[in-house]
PDB file of C-alpha atoms in Angstrom:
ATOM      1  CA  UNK U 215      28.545 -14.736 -17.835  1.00 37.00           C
ATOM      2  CA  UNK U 216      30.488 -14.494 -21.070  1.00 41.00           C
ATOM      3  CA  UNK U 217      32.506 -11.506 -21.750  1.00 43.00           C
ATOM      4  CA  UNK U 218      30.948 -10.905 -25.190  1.00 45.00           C
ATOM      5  CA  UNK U 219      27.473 -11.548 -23.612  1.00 46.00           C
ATOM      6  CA  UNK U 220      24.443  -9.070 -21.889  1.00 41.00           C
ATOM      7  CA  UNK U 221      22.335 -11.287 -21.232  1.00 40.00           C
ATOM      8  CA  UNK U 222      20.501 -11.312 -17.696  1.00 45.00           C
ATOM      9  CA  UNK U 223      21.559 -13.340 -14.904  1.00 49.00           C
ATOM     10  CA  UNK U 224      19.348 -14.895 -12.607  1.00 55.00           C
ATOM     11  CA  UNK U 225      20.988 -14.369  -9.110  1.00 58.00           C
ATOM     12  CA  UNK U 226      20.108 -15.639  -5.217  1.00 64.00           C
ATOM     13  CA  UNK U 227      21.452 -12.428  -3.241  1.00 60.00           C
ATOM     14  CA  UNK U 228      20.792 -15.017  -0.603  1.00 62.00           C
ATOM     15  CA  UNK U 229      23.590 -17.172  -2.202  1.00 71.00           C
ATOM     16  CA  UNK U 230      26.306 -15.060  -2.259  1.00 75.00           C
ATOM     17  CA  UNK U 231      29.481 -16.681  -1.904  1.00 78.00           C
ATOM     18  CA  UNK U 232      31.075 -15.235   1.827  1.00 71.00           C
ATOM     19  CA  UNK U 233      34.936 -16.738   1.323  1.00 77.00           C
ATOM     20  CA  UNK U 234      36.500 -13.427  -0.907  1.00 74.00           C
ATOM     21  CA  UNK U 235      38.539 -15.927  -3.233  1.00 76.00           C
ATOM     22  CA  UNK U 236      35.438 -17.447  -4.459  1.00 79.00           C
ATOM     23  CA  UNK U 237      33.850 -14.217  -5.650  1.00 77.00           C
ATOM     24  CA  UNK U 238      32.880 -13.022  -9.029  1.00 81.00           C
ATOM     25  CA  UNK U 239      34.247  -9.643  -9.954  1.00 81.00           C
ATOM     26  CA  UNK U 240      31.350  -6.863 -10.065  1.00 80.00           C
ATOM     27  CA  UNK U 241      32.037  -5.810 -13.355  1.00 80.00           C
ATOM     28  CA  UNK U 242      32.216  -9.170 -14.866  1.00 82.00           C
ATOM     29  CA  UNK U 243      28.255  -9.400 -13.575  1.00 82.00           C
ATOM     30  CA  UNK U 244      25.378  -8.113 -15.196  1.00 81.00           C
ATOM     31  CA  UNK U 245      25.123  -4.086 -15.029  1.00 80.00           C
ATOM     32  CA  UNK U 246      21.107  -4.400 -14.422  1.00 79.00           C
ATOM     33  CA  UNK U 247      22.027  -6.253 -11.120  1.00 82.00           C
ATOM     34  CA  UNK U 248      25.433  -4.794 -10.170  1.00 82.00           C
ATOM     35  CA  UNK U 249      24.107  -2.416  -7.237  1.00 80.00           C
ATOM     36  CA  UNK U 250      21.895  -4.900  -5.304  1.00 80.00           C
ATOM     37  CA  UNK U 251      24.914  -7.634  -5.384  1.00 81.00           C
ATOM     38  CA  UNK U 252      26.705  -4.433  -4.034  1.00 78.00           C
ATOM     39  CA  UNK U 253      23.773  -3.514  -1.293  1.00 76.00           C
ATOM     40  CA  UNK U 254      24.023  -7.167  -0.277  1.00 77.00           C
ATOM     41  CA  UNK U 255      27.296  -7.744   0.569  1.00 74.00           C
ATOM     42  CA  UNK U 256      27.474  -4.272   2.049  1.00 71.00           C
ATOM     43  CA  UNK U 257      25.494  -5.911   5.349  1.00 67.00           C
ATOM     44  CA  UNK U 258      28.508  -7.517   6.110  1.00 67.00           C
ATOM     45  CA  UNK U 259      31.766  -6.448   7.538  1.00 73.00           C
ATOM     46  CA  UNK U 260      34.289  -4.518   5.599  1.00 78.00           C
ATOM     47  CA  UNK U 261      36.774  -6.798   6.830  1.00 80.00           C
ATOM     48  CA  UNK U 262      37.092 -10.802   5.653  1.00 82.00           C
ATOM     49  CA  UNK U 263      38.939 -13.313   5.815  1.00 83.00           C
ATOM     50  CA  UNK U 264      39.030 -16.297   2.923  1.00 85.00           C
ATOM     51  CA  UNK U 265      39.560 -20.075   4.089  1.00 85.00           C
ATOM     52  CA  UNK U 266      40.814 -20.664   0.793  1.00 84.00           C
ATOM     53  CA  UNK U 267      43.503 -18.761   0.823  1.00 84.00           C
ATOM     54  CA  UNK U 268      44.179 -17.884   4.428  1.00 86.00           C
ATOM     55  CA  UNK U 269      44.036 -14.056   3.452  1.00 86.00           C
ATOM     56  CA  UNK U 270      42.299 -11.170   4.848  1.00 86.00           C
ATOM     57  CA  UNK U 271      40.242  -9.230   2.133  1.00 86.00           C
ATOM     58  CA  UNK U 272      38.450  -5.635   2.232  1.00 86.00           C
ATOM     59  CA  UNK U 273      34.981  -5.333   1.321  1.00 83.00           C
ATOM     60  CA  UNK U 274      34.527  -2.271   0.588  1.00 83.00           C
ATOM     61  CA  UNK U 275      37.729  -2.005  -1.680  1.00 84.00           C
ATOM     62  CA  UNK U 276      36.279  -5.357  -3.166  1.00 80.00           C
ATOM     63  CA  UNK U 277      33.288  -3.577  -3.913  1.00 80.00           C
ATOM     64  CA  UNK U 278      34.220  -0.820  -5.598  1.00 78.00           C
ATOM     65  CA  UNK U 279      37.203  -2.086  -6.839  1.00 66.00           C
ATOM     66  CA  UNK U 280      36.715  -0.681 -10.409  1.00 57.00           C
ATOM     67  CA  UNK U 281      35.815   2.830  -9.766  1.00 51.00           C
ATOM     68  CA  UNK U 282      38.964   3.483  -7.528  1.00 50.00           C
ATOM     69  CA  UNK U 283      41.397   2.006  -9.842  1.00 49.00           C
ATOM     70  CA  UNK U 284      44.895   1.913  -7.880  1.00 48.00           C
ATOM     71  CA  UNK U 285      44.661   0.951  -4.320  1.00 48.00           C
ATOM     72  CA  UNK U 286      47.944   3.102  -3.654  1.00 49.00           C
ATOM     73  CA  UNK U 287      50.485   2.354  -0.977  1.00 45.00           C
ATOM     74  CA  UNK U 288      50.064  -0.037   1.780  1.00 47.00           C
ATOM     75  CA  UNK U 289      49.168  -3.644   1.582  1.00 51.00           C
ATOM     76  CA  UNK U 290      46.731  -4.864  -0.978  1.00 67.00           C
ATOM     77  CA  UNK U 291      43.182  -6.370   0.957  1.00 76.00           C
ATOM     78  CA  UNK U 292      41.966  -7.572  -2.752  1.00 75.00           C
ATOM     79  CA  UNK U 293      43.157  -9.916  -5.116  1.00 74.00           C
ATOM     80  CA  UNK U 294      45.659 -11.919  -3.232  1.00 75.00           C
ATOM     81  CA  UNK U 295      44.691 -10.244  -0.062  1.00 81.00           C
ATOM     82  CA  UNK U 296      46.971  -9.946   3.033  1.00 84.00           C
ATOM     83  CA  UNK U 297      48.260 -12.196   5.212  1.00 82.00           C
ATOM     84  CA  UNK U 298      51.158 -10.877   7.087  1.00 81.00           C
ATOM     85  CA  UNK U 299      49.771 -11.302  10.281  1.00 78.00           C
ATOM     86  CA  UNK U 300      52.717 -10.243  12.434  1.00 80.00           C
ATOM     87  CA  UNK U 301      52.161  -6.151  11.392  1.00 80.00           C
ATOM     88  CA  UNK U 302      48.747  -5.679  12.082  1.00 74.00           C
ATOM     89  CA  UNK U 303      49.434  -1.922  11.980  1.00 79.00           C
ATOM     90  CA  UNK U 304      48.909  -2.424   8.360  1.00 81.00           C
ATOM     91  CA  UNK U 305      45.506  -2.457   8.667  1.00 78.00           C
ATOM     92  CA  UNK U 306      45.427   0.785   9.848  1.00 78.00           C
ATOM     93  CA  UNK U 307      47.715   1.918   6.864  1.00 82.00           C
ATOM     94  CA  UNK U 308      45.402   0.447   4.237  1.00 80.00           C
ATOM     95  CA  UNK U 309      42.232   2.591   5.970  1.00 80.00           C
ATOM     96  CA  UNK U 310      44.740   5.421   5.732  1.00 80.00           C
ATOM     97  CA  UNK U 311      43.557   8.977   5.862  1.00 80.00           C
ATOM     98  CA  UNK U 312      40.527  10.924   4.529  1.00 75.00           C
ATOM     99  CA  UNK U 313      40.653  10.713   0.772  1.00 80.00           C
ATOM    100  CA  UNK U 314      42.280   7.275   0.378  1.00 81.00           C
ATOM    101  CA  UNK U 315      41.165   4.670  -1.544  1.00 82.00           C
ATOM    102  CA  UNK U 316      39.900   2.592   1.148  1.00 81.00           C
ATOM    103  CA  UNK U 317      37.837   5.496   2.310  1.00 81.00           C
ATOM    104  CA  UNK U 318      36.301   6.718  -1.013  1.00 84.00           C
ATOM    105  CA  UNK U 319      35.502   3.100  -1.686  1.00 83.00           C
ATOM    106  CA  UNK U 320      33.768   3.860   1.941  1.00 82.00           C
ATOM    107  CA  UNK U 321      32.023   6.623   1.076  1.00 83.00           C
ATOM    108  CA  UNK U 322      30.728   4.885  -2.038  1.00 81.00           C
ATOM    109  CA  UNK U 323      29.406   2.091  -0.249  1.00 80.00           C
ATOM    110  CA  UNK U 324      27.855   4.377   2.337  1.00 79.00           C
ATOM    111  CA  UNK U 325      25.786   6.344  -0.696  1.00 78.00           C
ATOM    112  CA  UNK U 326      24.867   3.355  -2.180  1.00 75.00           C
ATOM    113  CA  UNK U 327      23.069   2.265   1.097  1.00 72.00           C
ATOM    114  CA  UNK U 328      21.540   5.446   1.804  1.00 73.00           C
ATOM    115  CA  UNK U 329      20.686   6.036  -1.561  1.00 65.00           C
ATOM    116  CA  UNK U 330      17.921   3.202  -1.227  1.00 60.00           C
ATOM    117  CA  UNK U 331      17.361   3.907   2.316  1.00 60.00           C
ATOM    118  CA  UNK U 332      16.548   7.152   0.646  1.00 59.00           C
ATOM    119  CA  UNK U 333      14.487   5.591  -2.168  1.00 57.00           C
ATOM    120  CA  UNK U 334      12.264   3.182  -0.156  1.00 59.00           C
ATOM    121  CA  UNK U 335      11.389   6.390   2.650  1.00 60.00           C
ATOM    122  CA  UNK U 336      10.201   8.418  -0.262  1.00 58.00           C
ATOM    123  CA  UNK U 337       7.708   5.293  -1.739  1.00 60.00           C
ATOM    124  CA  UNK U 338       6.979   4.785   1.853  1.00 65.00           C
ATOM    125  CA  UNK U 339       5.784   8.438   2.422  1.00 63.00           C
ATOM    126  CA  UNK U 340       4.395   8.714  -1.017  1.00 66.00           C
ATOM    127  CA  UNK U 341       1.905   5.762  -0.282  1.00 72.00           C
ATOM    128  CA  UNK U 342       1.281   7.049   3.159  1.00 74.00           C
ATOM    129  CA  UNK U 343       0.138  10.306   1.066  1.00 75.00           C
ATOM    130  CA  UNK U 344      -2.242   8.076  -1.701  1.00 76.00           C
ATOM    131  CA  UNK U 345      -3.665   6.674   0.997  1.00 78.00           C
ATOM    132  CA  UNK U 346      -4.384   9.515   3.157  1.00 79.00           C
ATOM    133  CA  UNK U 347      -5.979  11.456  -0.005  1.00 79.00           C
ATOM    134  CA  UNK U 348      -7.899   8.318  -0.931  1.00 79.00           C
ATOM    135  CA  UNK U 349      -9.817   7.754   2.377  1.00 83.00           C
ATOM    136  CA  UNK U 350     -10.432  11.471   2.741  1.00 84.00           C
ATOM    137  CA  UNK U 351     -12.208  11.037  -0.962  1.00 83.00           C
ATOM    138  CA  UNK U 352     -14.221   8.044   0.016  1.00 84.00           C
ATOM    139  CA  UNK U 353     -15.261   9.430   3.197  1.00 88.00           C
ATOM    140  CA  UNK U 354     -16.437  12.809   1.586  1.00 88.00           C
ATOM    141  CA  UNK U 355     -18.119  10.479  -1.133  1.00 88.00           C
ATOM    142  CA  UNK U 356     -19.904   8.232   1.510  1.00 89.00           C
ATOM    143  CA  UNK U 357     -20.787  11.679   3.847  1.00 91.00           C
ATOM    144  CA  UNK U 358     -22.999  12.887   0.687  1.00 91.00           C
ATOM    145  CA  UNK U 359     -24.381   9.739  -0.443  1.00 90.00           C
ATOM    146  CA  UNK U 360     -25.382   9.028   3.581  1.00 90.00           C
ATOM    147  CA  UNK U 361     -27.188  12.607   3.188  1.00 92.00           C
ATOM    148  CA  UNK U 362     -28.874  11.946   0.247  1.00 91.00           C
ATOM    149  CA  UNK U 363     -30.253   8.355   1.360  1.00 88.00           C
ATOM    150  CA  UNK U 364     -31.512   9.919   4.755  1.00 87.00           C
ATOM    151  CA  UNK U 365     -33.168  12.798   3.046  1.00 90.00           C
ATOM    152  CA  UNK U 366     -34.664  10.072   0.601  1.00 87.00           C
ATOM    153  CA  UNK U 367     -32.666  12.239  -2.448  1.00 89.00           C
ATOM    154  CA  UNK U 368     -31.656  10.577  -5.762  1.00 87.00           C
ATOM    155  CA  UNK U 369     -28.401  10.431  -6.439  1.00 85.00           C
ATOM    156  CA  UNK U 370     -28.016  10.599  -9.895  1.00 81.00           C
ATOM    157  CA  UNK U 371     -30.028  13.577 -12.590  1.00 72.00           C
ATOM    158  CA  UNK U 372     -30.707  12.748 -16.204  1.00 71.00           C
ATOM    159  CA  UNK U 373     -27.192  14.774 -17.450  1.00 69.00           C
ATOM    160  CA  UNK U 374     -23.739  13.877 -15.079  1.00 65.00           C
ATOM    161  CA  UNK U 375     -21.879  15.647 -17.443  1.00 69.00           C
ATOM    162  CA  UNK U 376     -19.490  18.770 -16.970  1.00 68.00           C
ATOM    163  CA  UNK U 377     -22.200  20.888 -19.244  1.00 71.00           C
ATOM    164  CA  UNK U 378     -25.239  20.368 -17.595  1.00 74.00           C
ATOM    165  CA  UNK U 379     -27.125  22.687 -15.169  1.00 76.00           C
ATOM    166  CA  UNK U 380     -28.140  20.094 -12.983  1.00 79.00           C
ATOM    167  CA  UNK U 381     -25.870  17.316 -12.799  1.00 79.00           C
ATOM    168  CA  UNK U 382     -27.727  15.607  -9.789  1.00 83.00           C
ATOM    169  CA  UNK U 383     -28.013  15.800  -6.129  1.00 88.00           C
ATOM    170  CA  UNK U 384     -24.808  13.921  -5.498  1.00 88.00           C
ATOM    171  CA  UNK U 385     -22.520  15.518  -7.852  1.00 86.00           C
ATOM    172  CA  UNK U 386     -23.751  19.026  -6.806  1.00 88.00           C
ATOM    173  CA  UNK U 387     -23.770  18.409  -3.421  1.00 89.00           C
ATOM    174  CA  UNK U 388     -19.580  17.394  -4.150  1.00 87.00           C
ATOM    175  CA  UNK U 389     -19.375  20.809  -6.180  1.00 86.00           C
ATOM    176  CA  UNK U 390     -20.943  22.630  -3.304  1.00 89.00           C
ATOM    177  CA  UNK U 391     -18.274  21.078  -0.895  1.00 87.00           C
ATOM    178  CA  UNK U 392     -15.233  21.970  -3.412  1.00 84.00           C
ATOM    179  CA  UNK U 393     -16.173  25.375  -3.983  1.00 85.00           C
ATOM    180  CA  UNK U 394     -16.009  25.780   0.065  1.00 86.00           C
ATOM    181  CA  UNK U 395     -12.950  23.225   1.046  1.00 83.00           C
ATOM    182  CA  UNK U 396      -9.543  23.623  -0.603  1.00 80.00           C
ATOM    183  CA  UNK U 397      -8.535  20.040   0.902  1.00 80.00           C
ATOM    184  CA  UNK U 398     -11.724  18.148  -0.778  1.00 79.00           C
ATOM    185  CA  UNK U 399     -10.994  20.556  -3.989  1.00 78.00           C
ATOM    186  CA  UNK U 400      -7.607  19.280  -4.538  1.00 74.00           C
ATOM    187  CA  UNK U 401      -9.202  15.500  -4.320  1.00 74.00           C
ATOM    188  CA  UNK U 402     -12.533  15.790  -5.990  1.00 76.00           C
ATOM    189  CA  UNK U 403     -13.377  15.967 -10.065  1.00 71.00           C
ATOM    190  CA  UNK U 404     -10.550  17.451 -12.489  1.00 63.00           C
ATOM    191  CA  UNK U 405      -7.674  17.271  -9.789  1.00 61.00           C
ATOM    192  CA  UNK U 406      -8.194  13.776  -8.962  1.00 62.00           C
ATOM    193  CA  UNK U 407      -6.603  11.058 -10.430  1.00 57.00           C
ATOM    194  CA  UNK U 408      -9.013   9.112 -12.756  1.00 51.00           C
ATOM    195  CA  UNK U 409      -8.712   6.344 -10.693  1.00 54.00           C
ATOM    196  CA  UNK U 410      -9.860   7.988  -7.812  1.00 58.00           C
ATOM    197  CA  UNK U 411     -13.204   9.852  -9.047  1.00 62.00           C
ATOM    198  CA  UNK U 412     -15.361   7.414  -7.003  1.00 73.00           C
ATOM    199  CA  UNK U 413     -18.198   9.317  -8.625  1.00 75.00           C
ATOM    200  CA  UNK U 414     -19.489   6.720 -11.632  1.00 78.00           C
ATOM    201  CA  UNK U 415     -22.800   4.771 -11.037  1.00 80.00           C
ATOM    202  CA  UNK U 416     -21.622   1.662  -9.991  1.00 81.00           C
ATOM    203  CA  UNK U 417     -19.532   3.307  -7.252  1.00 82.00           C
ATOM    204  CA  UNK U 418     -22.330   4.582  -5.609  1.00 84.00           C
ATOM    205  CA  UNK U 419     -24.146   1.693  -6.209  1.00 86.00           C
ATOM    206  CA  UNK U 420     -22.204  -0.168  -3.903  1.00 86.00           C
ATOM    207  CA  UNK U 421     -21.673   2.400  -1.413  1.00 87.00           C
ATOM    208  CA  UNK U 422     -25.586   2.474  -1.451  1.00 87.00           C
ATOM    209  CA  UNK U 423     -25.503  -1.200  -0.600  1.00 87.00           C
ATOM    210  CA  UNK U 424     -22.471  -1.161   2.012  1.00 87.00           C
ATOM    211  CA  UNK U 425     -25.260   1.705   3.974  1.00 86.00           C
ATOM    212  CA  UNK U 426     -28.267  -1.080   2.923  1.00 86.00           C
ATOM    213  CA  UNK U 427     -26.187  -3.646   4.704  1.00 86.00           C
ATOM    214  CA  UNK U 428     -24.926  -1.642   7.929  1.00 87.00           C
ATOM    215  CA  UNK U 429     -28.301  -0.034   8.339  1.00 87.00           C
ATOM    216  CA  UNK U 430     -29.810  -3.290   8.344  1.00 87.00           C
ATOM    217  CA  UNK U 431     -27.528  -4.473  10.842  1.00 87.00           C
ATOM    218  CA  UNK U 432     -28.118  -1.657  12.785  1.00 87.00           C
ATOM    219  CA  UNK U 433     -31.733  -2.446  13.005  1.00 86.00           C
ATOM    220  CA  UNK U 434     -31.573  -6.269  13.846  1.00 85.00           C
ATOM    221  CA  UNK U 435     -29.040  -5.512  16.798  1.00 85.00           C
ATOM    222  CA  UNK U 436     -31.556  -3.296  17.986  1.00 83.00           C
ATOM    223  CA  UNK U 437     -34.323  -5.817  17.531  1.00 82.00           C
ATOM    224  CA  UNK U 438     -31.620  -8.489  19.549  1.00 78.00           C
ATOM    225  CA  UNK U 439     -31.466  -6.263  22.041  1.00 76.00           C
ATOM    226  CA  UNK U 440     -34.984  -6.054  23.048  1.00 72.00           C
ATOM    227  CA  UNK U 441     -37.269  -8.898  24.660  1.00 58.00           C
ATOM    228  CA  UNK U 442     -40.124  -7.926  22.709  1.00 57.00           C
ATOM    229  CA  UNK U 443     -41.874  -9.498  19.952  1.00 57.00           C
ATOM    230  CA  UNK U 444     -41.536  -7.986  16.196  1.00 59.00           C
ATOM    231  CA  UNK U 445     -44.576  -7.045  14.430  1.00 62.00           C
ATOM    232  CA  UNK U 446     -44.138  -7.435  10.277  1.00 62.00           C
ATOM    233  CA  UNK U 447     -46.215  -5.243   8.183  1.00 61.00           C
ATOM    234  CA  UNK U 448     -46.432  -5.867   4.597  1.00 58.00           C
ATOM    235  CA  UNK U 449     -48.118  -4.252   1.455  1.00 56.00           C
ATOM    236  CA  UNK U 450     -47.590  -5.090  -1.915  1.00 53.00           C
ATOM    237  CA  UNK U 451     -47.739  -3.483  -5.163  1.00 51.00           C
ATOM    238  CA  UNK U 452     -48.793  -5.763  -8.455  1.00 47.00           C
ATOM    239  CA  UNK U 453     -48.950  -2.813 -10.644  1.00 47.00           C
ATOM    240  CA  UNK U 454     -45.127  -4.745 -12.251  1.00 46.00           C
ATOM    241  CA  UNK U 455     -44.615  -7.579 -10.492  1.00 55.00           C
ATOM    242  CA  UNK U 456     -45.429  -8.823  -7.180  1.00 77.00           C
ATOM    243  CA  UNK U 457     -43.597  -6.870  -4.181  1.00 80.00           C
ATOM    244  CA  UNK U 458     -43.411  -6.762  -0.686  1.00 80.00           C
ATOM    245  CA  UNK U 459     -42.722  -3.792   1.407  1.00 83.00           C
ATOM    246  CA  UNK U 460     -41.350  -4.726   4.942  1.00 84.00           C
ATOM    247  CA  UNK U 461     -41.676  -2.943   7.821  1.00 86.00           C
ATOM    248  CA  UNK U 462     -41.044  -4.200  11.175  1.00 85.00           C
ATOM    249  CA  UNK U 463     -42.521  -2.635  14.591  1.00 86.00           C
ATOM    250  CA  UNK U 464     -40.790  -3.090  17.540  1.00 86.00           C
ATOM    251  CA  UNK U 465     -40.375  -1.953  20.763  1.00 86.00           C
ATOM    252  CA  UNK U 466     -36.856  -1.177  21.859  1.00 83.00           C
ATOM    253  CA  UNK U 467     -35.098  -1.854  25.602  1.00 83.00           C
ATOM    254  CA  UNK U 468     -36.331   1.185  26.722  1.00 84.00           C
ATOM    255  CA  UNK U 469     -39.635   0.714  26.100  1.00 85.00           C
ATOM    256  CA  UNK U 470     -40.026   2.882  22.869  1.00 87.00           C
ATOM    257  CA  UNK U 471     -42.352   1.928  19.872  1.00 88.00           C
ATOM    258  CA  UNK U 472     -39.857   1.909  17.311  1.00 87.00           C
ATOM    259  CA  UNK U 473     -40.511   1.456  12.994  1.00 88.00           C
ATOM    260  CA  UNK U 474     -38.142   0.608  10.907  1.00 87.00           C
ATOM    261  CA  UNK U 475     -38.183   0.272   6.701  1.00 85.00           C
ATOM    262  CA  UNK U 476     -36.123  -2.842   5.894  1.00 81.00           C
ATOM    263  CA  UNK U 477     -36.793  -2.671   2.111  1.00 78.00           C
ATOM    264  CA  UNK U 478     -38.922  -3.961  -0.792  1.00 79.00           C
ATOM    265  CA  UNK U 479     -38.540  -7.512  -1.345  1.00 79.00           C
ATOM    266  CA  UNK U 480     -39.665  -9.773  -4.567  1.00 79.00           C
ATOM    267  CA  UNK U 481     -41.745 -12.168  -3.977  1.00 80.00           C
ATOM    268  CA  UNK U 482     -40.887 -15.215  -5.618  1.00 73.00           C
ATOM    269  CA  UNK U 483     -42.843 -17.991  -4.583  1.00 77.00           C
ATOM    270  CA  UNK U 484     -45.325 -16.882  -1.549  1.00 80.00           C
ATOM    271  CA  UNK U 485     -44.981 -14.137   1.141  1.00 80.00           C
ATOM    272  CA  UNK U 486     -44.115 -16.667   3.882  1.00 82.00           C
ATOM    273  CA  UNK U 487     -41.423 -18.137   1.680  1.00 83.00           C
ATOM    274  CA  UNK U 488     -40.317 -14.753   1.048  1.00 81.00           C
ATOM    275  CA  UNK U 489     -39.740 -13.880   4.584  1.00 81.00           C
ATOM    276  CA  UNK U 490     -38.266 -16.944   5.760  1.00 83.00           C
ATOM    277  CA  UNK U 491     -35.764 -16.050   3.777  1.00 82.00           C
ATOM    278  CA  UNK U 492     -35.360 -12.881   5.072  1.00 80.00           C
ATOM    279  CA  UNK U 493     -35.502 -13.963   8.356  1.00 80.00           C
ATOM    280  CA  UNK U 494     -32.558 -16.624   7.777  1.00 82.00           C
ATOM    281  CA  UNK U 495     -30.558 -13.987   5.931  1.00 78.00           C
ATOM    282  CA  UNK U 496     -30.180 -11.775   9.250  1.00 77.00           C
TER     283      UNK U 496
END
């Protein structure tokens, strides 16, 4: 990019050129992408060697060319590299002791890759934790609304709202379990994200219909199960419109007269049309 310019660049970590003569300087590249070139050429070996010119090269002094400055004594692994191949002792003079360049350039690289080691545990962890919290929520949630439905309890009262004295079987039967747990507390009402609530109407609604649905799988497994014939009984109540309350007796594999309430139906068009379709659904 130009000298004068800031603009983005669009850059293939995948593309990185591997021969060291063919390499863009770092700090010639944008500063919003500097680091992951960095992080990507870090997953190769410190030390190269360039075709081009027949050199060896140092990564890591490569990389972090700019914040070392000099590279001090010894034979210089950037720029035009080194290529007296006859001393190879000099390689161990460029890594040189403890604080030389080569080895703070080291110890740069080495943060940089921890650093998002570091970065991607803690996002890791912290979604581990969301997730933990949220099903912990739900399954309180579902416990109360599973209560409710097999004590044939509403859910919801006339007044949800923080005021009211009775807010409804659901939501006092969550206030009931916060006021006893300090786990559910720190997940339920004020302290949970609004996000998370999983206390509006339509929430339960379809936690109502998730139980509708398992219950009534439930049942026709049962009803598989067994060799015997199903007896429907049906009433219906016109005082609205025309319904149909299904019941179906049974009697199970062990030989047990069983009844079982599959719901209240709308008839449509007749009652045999009606449970046809019922029948075909499960």
């Amino acid at each position: 990019m130009s000298s004068n310019s800031k603009e983005n660049v669009n850059l293939n970590l995948h593309d990185l050129p591997r021969d060291p003569d063919l390499r863009t300087v770092i700090s010639k590249l944008d500063p919003k992408i500097q680091d992951e070139v960095r992080r990507a050429y870090l997953q190769m070996d410190w030390l190269e060697y360039s075709i081009v010119k027949d050199a060896t090269f140092c990564l890591y002094c490569y990389v972090f060319r700019e914040e070392n400055g000099s590279q001090g004594p010894g034979p210089c692994f950037i720029g035009e590299g080194f290529r007296n191949w006859k001393k190879k002792e000099m390689l161990r003079q460029h890594v040189g002791g403890v604080n030389s360049a080569h080895n703070i350039a080291r110890r740069h690289c080495k943060s940089l890759i921890n650093q998002k080691a570091h970065v991607a545990t803690f996002f890791f962890n912290h979604s581990k934790k969301i997730k933990k919290e949220y099903r912990l929520c739900l399954t309180v949630v579902i416990d109360c609304i599973r209560f409710l439905l097999r004590e044939g309890l509403a859910l919801c009262g006339n007044n949800g709202s923080q005021s009211s004295n009775n807010r409804g079987n659901l939501l006092e039967l969550l206030q009931f379990l916060v006021d006893h747990n300090d786990e559910i507390k720190d997940l339920i009402f004020n302290n949970a994200p609004a996000n998370l609530q999983m206390t509006s109407p339509d929430i339960q609604k379809q936690i109502v219909s998730v139980c509708l649905t398992e219950t009534s799988k439930a049942i026709i497994k049962e009803i598989s199960d067994s060799l015997f014939s199903v007896m429907i009984d049906e009433s219906h109540d016109i005082s609205i419109k025309e319904q149909m309350s299904v019941v179906l007796h049974y009697v199970d594999k062990k030989g047990h007269v069983v009844e079982r309430f599959i719901g209240i139906k709308h008839v449509i068009d007749t009652v045999k049309a009606s449970l046809d379709t019922l029948f075909a659904r499960h």
